[in-house]
PDB file of C-alpha atoms in Angstrom:
ATOM      1  CA  UNK A   1       0.000   0.000   0.000  1.00  0.00           C
ATOM      2  CA  UNK A   2       0.951   3.644  -0.354  1.00  0.00           C
ATOM      3  CA  UNK A   3       0.962   4.651   3.316  1.00  0.00           C
ATOM      4  CA  UNK A   4       1.767   8.291   2.717  1.00  0.00           C
ATOM      5  CA  UNK A   5      -1.093   8.651   0.225  1.00  0.00           C
ATOM      6  CA  UNK A   6      -3.444   6.979   2.717  1.00  0.00           C
ATOM      7  CA  UNK A   7      -2.374   9.328   5.523  1.00  0.00           C
ATOM      8  CA  UNK A   8      -2.872  12.354   3.295  1.00  0.00           C
ATOM      9  CA  UNK A   9      -6.270  11.108   2.190  1.00  0.00           C
ATOM     10  CA  UNK A  10      -7.748   9.928   5.488  1.00  0.00           C
ATOM     11  CA  UNK A  11      -5.905  12.244   7.935  1.00  0.00           C
ATOM     12  CA  UNK A  12      -6.947  10.070  10.922  1.00  0.00           C
ATOM     13  CA  UNK A  13      -5.262   6.889  12.139  1.00  0.00           C
ATOM     14  CA  UNK A  14      -7.219   4.935  14.738  1.00  0.00           C
ATOM     15  CA  UNK A  15      -5.043   3.052  17.243  1.00  0.00           C
ATOM     16  CA  UNK A  16      -6.636  -0.041  18.762  1.00  0.00           C
ATOM     17  CA  UNK A  17      -5.023  -1.534  21.868  1.00  0.00           C
ATOM     18  CA  UNK A  18      -7.229  -3.809  23.928  1.00  0.00           C
ATOM     19  CA  UNK A  19      -7.305  -6.380  26.670  1.00  0.00           C
ATOM     20  CA  UNK A  20     -10.066  -8.391  24.984  1.00  0.00           C
ATOM     21  CA  UNK A  21      -9.280  -9.778  21.542  1.00  0.00           C
ATOM     22  CA  UNK A  22     -12.907 -10.187  20.486  1.00  0.00           C
ATOM     23  CA  UNK A  23     -13.714  -6.646  21.578  1.00  0.00           C
ATOM     24  CA  UNK A  24     -10.629  -5.324  19.805  1.00  0.00           C
ATOM     25  CA  UNK A  25     -11.728  -6.995  16.572  1.00  0.00           C
ATOM     26  CA  UNK A  26     -15.218  -5.512  16.908  1.00  0.00           C
ATOM     27  CA  UNK A  27     -13.597  -2.127  17.533  1.00  0.00           C
ATOM     28  CA  UNK A  28     -11.544  -2.343  14.339  1.00  0.00           C
ATOM     29  CA  UNK A  29     -14.566  -3.322  12.262  1.00  0.00           C
ATOM     30  CA  UNK A  30     -16.771  -0.653  13.842  1.00  0.00           C
ATOM     31  CA  UNK A  31     -14.228   2.079  13.178  1.00  0.00           C
ATOM     32  CA  UNK A  32     -14.048   1.116   9.537  1.00  0.00           C
ATOM     33  CA  UNK A  33     -17.833   0.945   9.250  1.00  0.00           C
ATOM     34  CA  UNK A  34     -18.028   4.475  10.662  1.00  0.00           C
ATOM     35  CA  UNK A  35     -15.489   5.835   8.189  1.00  0.00           C
ATOM     36  CA  UNK A  36     -12.228   5.670  10.162  1.00  0.00           C
ATOM     37  CA  UNK A  37     -10.690   3.605   7.408  1.00  0.00           C
ATOM     38  CA  UNK A  38      -7.049   3.761   8.485  1.00  0.00           C
ATOM     39  CA  UNK A  39      -6.516   1.598  11.576  1.00  0.00           C
ATOM     40  CA  UNK A  40      -3.577   0.017  13.381  1.00  0.00           C
ATOM     41  CA  UNK A  41      -3.752  -2.758  15.959  1.00  0.00           C
ATOM     42  CA  UNK A  42      -1.087  -2.380  18.630  1.00  0.00           C
ATOM     43  CA  UNK A  43       0.967  -5.509  19.258  1.00  0.00           C
ATOM     44  CA  UNK A  44       0.877  -4.646  22.974  1.00  0.00           C
ATOM     45  CA  UNK A  45      -2.800  -5.621  23.079  1.00  0.00           C
ATOM     46  CA  UNK A  46      -4.003  -9.108  23.978  1.00  0.00           C
ATOM     47  CA  UNK A  47      -3.652 -11.613  21.101  1.00  0.00           C
ATOM     48  CA  UNK A  48      -2.974  -8.711  18.747  1.00  0.00           C
ATOM     49  CA  UNK A  49      -1.604 -10.844  15.918  1.00  0.00           C
ATOM     50  CA  UNK A  50      -4.766 -12.935  15.984  1.00  0.00           C
ATOM     51  CA  UNK A  51      -6.850  -9.749  15.926  1.00  0.00           C
ATOM     52  CA  UNK A  52      -4.938  -8.584  12.841  1.00  0.00           C
ATOM     53  CA  UNK A  53      -5.382 -11.941  11.108  1.00  0.00           C
ATOM     54  CA  UNK A  54      -9.118 -12.043  11.865  1.00  0.00           C
ATOM     55  CA  UNK A  55      -9.585  -8.431  10.795  1.00  0.00           C
ATOM     56  CA  UNK A  56      -7.759  -9.115   7.559  1.00  0.00           C
ATOM     57  CA  UNK A  57     -10.004 -12.108   6.854  1.00  0.00           C
ATOM     58  CA  UNK A  58     -13.107 -10.011   7.550  1.00  0.00           C
ATOM     59  CA  UNK A  59     -12.005  -6.965   5.564  1.00  0.00           C
ATOM     60  CA  UNK A  60     -10.438  -8.641   2.558  1.00  0.00           C
ATOM     61  CA  UNK A  61      -7.079  -7.878   0.982  1.00  0.00           C
ATOM     62  CA  UNK A  62      -7.576  -4.247   0.012  1.00  0.00           C
ATOM     63  CA  UNK A  63      -8.453  -2.518   3.306  1.00  0.00           C
ATOM     64  CA  UNK A  64      -5.478  -0.763   4.922  1.00  0.00           C
ATOM     65  CA  UNK A  65      -4.597  -2.439   8.212  1.00  0.00           C
ATOM     66  CA  UNK A  66      -1.524  -1.750  10.307  1.00  0.00           C
ATOM     67  CA  UNK A  67       0.382  -3.281  13.168  1.00  0.00           C
ATOM     68  CA  UNK A  68       1.495  -0.872  15.872  1.00  0.00           C
ATOM     69  CA  UNK A  69       4.092  -1.023  18.639  1.00  0.00           C
ATOM     70  CA  UNK A  70       6.479  -2.865  16.316  1.00  0.00           C
ATOM     71  CA  UNK A  71       9.679  -2.959  18.359  1.00  0.00           C
ATOM     72  CA  UNK A  72      11.843  -5.497  16.561  1.00  0.00           C
ATOM     73  CA  UNK A  73      12.516  -7.325  13.331  1.00  0.00           C
ATOM     74  CA  UNK A  74      10.638 -10.325  14.722  1.00  0.00           C
ATOM     75  CA  UNK A  75       7.622  -8.110  15.401  1.00  0.00           C
ATOM     76  CA  UNK A  76       7.683  -6.834  11.824  1.00  0.00           C
ATOM     77  CA  UNK A  77       7.869 -10.327  10.394  1.00  0.00           C
ATOM     78  CA  UNK A  78       5.047 -11.561  12.636  1.00  0.00           C
ATOM     79  CA  UNK A  79       2.873  -8.599  11.665  1.00  0.00           C
ATOM     80  CA  UNK A  80       3.494  -9.316   7.992  1.00  0.00           C
ATOM     81  CA  UNK A  81       2.491 -12.959   8.422  1.00  0.00           C
ATOM     82  CA  UNK A  82      -0.684 -11.913  10.232  1.00  0.00           C
ATOM     83  CA  UNK A  83      -1.750  -9.740   7.314  1.00  0.00           C
ATOM     84  CA  UNK A  84      -0.708  -6.216   8.253  1.00  0.00           C
ATOM     85  CA  UNK A  85       0.201  -4.088   5.268  1.00  0.00           C
ATOM     86  CA  UNK A  86       1.968  -1.312   7.173  1.00  0.00           C
ATOM     87  CA  UNK A  87       3.742  -1.049  10.505  1.00  0.00           C
ATOM     88  CA  UNK A  88       4.000   1.655  13.135  1.00  0.00           C
ATOM     89  CA  UNK A  89       6.885   1.855  15.579  1.00  0.00           C
ATOM     90  CA  UNK A  90       7.184   3.829  18.819  1.00  0.00           C
ATOM     91  CA  UNK A  91      10.866   4.531  18.170  1.00  0.00           C
ATOM     92  CA  UNK A  92      13.719   4.038  15.714  1.00  0.00           C
ATOM     93  CA  UNK A  93      14.317   0.286  15.785  1.00  0.00           C
ATOM     94  CA  UNK A  94      15.219  -2.813  13.789  1.00  0.00           C
ATOM     95  CA  UNK A  95      11.537  -3.145  13.028  1.00  0.00           C
ATOM     96  CA  UNK A  96      11.861  -0.360  10.443  1.00  0.00           C
ATOM     97  CA  UNK A  97      14.575  -2.144   8.480  1.00  0.00           C
ATOM     98  CA  UNK A  98      12.809  -5.518   8.607  1.00  0.00           C
ATOM     99  CA  UNK A  99       9.509  -4.019   7.520  1.00  0.00           C
ATOM    100  CA  UNK A 100      11.087  -2.276   4.551  1.00  0.00           C
ATOM    101  CA  UNK A 101      12.800  -5.521   3.530  1.00  0.00           C
ATOM    102  CA  UNK A 102       9.345  -7.160   3.548  1.00  0.00           C
ATOM    103  CA  UNK A 103       7.927  -4.376   1.414  1.00  0.00           C
ATOM    104  CA  UNK A 104       5.847  -2.895   4.231  1.00  0.00           C
ATOM    105  CA  UNK A 105       5.655   0.889   4.579  1.00  0.00           C
ATOM    106  CA  UNK A 106       6.552   2.338   7.977  1.00  0.00           C
ATOM    107  CA  UNK A 107       5.264   5.125  10.186  1.00  0.00           C
ATOM    108  CA  UNK A 108       8.305   5.484  12.444  1.00  0.00           C
ATOM    109  CA  UNK A 109       8.186   6.845  15.966  1.00  0.00           C
ATOM    110  CA  UNK A 110      10.449   9.860  16.497  1.00  0.00           C
ATOM    111  CA  UNK A 111      10.866  12.555  19.103  1.00  0.00           C
ATOM    112  CA  UNK A 112      14.027  14.474  18.234  1.00  0.00           C
ATOM    113  CA  UNK A 113      15.668  15.769  15.051  1.00  0.00           C
ATOM    114  CA  UNK A 114      18.285  13.023  15.425  1.00  0.00           C
ATOM    115  CA  UNK A 115      15.492  10.427  15.513  1.00  0.00           C
ATOM    116  CA  UNK A 116      13.983  11.914  12.366  1.00  0.00           C
ATOM    117  CA  UNK A 117      17.253  11.725  10.447  1.00  0.00           C
ATOM    118  CA  UNK A 118      17.887   8.158  11.625  1.00  0.00           C
ATOM    119  CA  UNK A 119      14.390   7.009  10.663  1.00  0.00           C
ATOM    120  CA  UNK A 120      14.668   8.684   7.267  1.00  0.00           C
ATOM    121  CA  UNK A 121      17.963   6.899   6.589  1.00  0.00           C
ATOM    122  CA  UNK A 122      16.250   3.586   7.375  1.00  0.00           C
ATOM    123  CA  UNK A 123      13.502   4.299   4.855  1.00  0.00           C
ATOM    124  CA  UNK A 124      10.545   5.421   6.964  1.00  0.00           C
ATOM    125  CA  UNK A 125       7.614   6.666   4.894  1.00  0.00           C
ATOM    126  CA  UNK A 126       6.255   9.036   7.546  1.00  0.00           C
ATOM    127  CA  UNK A 127       7.212  10.171  11.037  1.00  0.00           C
ATOM    128  CA  UNK A 128       5.155   9.656  14.171  1.00  0.00           C
ATOM    129  CA  UNK A 129       5.888  12.351  16.756  1.00  0.00           C
ATOM    130  CA  UNK A 130       5.578  10.360  19.955  1.00  0.00           C
ATOM    131  CA  UNK A 131       4.667  11.072  22.644  1.00  0.00           C
ATOM    132  CA  UNK A 132       3.397  14.279  21.077  1.00  0.00           C
ATOM    133  CA  UNK A 133       1.766  15.775  24.155  1.00  0.00           C
ATOM    134  CA  UNK A 134       4.861  15.337  26.307  1.00  0.00           C
ATOM    135  CA  UNK A 135       7.133  16.547  23.505  1.00  0.00           C
ATOM    136  CA  UNK A 136       5.465  19.953  23.493  1.00  0.00           C
ATOM    137  CA  UNK A 137       2.221  19.576  21.582  1.00  0.00           C
ATOM    138  CA  UNK A 138       1.361  21.583  18.465  1.00  0.00           C
ATOM    139  CA  UNK A 139       4.137  24.068  19.203  1.00  0.00           C
ATOM    140  CA  UNK A 140       6.728  21.306  18.925  1.00  0.00           C
ATOM    141  CA  UNK A 141       5.317  20.219  15.574  1.00  0.00           C
ATOM    142  CA  UNK A 142       5.654  23.796  14.347  1.00  0.00           C
ATOM    143  CA  UNK A 143       9.263  23.871  15.539  1.00  0.00           C
ATOM    144  CA  UNK A 144      10.105  20.594  13.770  1.00  0.00           C
ATOM    145  CA  UNK A 145       8.617  21.789  10.510  1.00  0.00           C
ATOM    146  CA  UNK A 146      11.203  24.577  10.464  1.00  0.00           C
ATOM    147  CA  UNK A 147      14.167  22.311   9.589  1.00  0.00           C
ATOM    148  CA  UNK A 148      11.953  19.587   8.080  1.00  0.00           C
ATOM    149  CA  UNK A 149       9.247  21.467   6.141  1.00  0.00           C
ATOM    150  CA  UNK A 150       8.546  18.725   3.617  1.00  0.00           C
ATOM    151  CA  UNK A 151       8.436  15.692   5.912  1.00  0.00           C
ATOM    152  CA  UNK A 152       5.077  14.071   6.755  1.00  0.00           C
ATOM    153  CA  UNK A 153       4.506  14.175  10.513  1.00  0.00           C
ATOM    154  CA  UNK A 154       1.780  12.322  12.426  1.00  0.00           C
ATOM    155  CA  UNK A 155       1.421  13.382  16.074  1.00  0.00           C
ATOM    156  CA  UNK A 156       0.412  10.545  18.414  1.00  0.00           C
ATOM    157  CA  UNK A 157      -0.119  10.579  22.179  1.00  0.00           C
ATOM    158  CA  UNK A 158      -2.732  12.616  24.014  1.00  0.00           C
ATOM    159  CA  UNK A 159      -4.441  13.734  20.804  1.00  0.00           C
ATOM    160  CA  UNK A 160      -8.032  14.628  21.625  1.00  0.00           C
ATOM    161  CA  UNK A 161     -10.368  16.425  19.218  1.00  0.00           C
ATOM    162  CA  UNK A 162      -9.133  19.890  20.239  1.00  0.00           C
ATOM    163  CA  UNK A 163      -5.487  18.919  19.825  1.00  0.00           C
ATOM    164  CA  UNK A 164      -6.260  17.229  16.504  1.00  0.00           C
ATOM    165  CA  UNK A 165      -7.567  20.522  15.130  1.00  0.00           C
ATOM    166  CA  UNK A 166      -4.422  22.324  16.242  1.00  0.00           C
ATOM    167  CA  UNK A 167      -2.029  19.713  14.838  1.00  0.00           C
ATOM    168  CA  UNK A 168      -3.745  19.708  11.464  1.00  0.00           C
ATOM    169  CA  UNK A 169      -3.676  23.508  11.429  1.00  0.00           C
ATOM    170  CA  UNK A 170       0.080  23.397  12.120  1.00  0.00           C
ATOM    171  CA  UNK A 171       0.745  21.122   9.145  1.00  0.00           C
ATOM    172  CA  UNK A 172       0.424  17.549  10.408  1.00  0.00           C
ATOM    173  CA  UNK A 173      -0.275  15.194   7.516  1.00  0.00           C
ATOM    174  CA  UNK A 174      -2.534  13.186   9.861  1.00  0.00           C
ATOM    175  CA  UNK A 175      -3.125  12.508  13.534  1.00  0.00           C
ATOM    176  CA  UNK A 176      -2.970   9.168  15.343  1.00  0.00           C
ATOM    177  CA  UNK A 177      -5.559   8.703  18.078  1.00  0.00           C
ATOM    178  CA  UNK A 178      -5.807   5.953  20.658  1.00  0.00           C
ATOM    179  CA  UNK A 179      -7.778   6.246  23.894  1.00  0.00           C
ATOM    180  CA  UNK A 180      -9.526   9.586  23.124  1.00  0.00           C
ATOM    181  CA  UNK A 181     -11.131   7.772  20.183  1.00  0.00           C
ATOM    182  CA  UNK A 182     -11.250   4.140  21.313  1.00  0.00           C
ATOM    183  CA  UNK A 183     -12.196   4.672  24.966  1.00  0.00           C
ATOM    184  CA  UNK A 184     -12.932   1.293  26.546  1.00  0.00           C
ATOM    185  CA  UNK A 185     -14.371  -0.300  23.392  1.00  0.00           C
ATOM    186  CA  UNK A 186     -11.372  -2.606  22.846  1.00  0.00           C
ATOM    187  CA  UNK A 187     -11.788  -3.855  26.430  1.00  0.00           C
ATOM    188  CA  UNK A 188     -15.453  -4.678  25.972  1.00  0.00           C
ATOM    189  CA  UNK A 189     -17.004  -1.207  26.339  1.00  0.00           C
ATOM    190  CA  UNK A 190     -19.901   0.184  24.364  1.00  0.00           C
ATOM    191  CA  UNK A 191     -19.709   0.429  20.591  1.00  0.00           C
ATOM    192  CA  UNK A 192     -22.375   3.130  20.406  1.00  0.00           C
ATOM    193  CA  UNK A 193     -20.090   5.456  22.349  1.00  0.00           C
ATOM    194  CA  UNK A 194     -17.244   4.501  19.997  1.00  0.00           C
ATOM    195  CA  UNK A 195     -19.385   5.463  17.024  1.00  0.00           C
ATOM    196  CA  UNK A 196     -20.125   8.831  18.612  1.00  0.00           C
ATOM    197  CA  UNK A 197     -16.441   9.537  19.217  1.00  0.00           C
ATOM    198  CA  UNK A 198     -15.561   8.447  15.689  1.00  0.00           C
ATOM    199  CA  UNK A 199     -18.088  10.923  14.344  1.00  0.00           C
ATOM    200  CA  UNK A 200     -16.579  13.729  16.414  1.00  0.00           C
ATOM    201  CA  UNK A 201     -13.078  13.074  15.100  1.00  0.00           C
ATOM    202  CA  UNK A 202     -14.301  12.724  11.523  1.00  0.00           C
ATOM    203  CA  UNK A 203     -15.980  16.115  11.894  1.00  0.00           C
ATOM    204  CA  UNK A 204     -12.568  17.561  12.797  1.00  0.00           C
ATOM    205  CA  UNK A 205     -11.071  16.013   9.661  1.00  0.00           C
ATOM    206  CA  UNK A 206     -13.860  17.401   7.492  1.00  0.00           C
ATOM    207  CA  UNK A 207     -13.471  20.870   9.022  1.00  0.00           C
ATOM    208  CA  UNK A 208      -9.743  20.794   8.321  1.00  0.00           C
ATOM    209  CA  UNK A 209     -10.416  19.861   4.690  1.00  0.00           C
ATOM    210  CA  UNK A 210     -12.963  22.658   4.328  1.00  0.00           C
ATOM    211  CA  UNK A 211     -10.443  25.114   5.749  1.00  0.00           C
ATOM    212  CA  UNK A 212      -7.798  23.926   3.298  1.00  0.00           C
ATOM    213  CA  UNK A 213      -5.509  22.496   5.988  1.00  0.00           C
TER     214      UNK A 213
END
């Protein structure tokens, strides 16, 4: 898949990390039904590889589906076998190199300019500012875009609807959202509430598009 094109098109990456594999699968499918069509399943969740494999079987071969929290080459290979077609890392790691060797695009976790340069050398397709809230929020994104104006940044970590608006206004190619979007759905919580939150975030994306951001 063309990860960068997908990020530019959808602008919202849903991050599913759950303690209940069945609930996590339902969360993935519900997000996609509601229009959050770019989703990653974190490998730190319970039976995450099985969730990815079951989601892939349900969605078919063409739906974008990622594996998150890829820490190592073994993680990247396992995600590929499960059916993920992109990977997301929390940091610069061997997982980037292994994923690229497998033909998988990578959203690489970075926090500093040195991280960004290292991830770019390894072939990352886009750069996940993580943890964005602790790094300095939208102001830090603006600072990074000074020396790296053309690079695609995706803030992740503490991104609620208000922060999402600010990041997109400051030039983020997309935002990655975990608990402010997922809530407790991936642990067995209500899917109606998940649908409501998905609608709120999709409204932010639509507003950004209307404003030309």
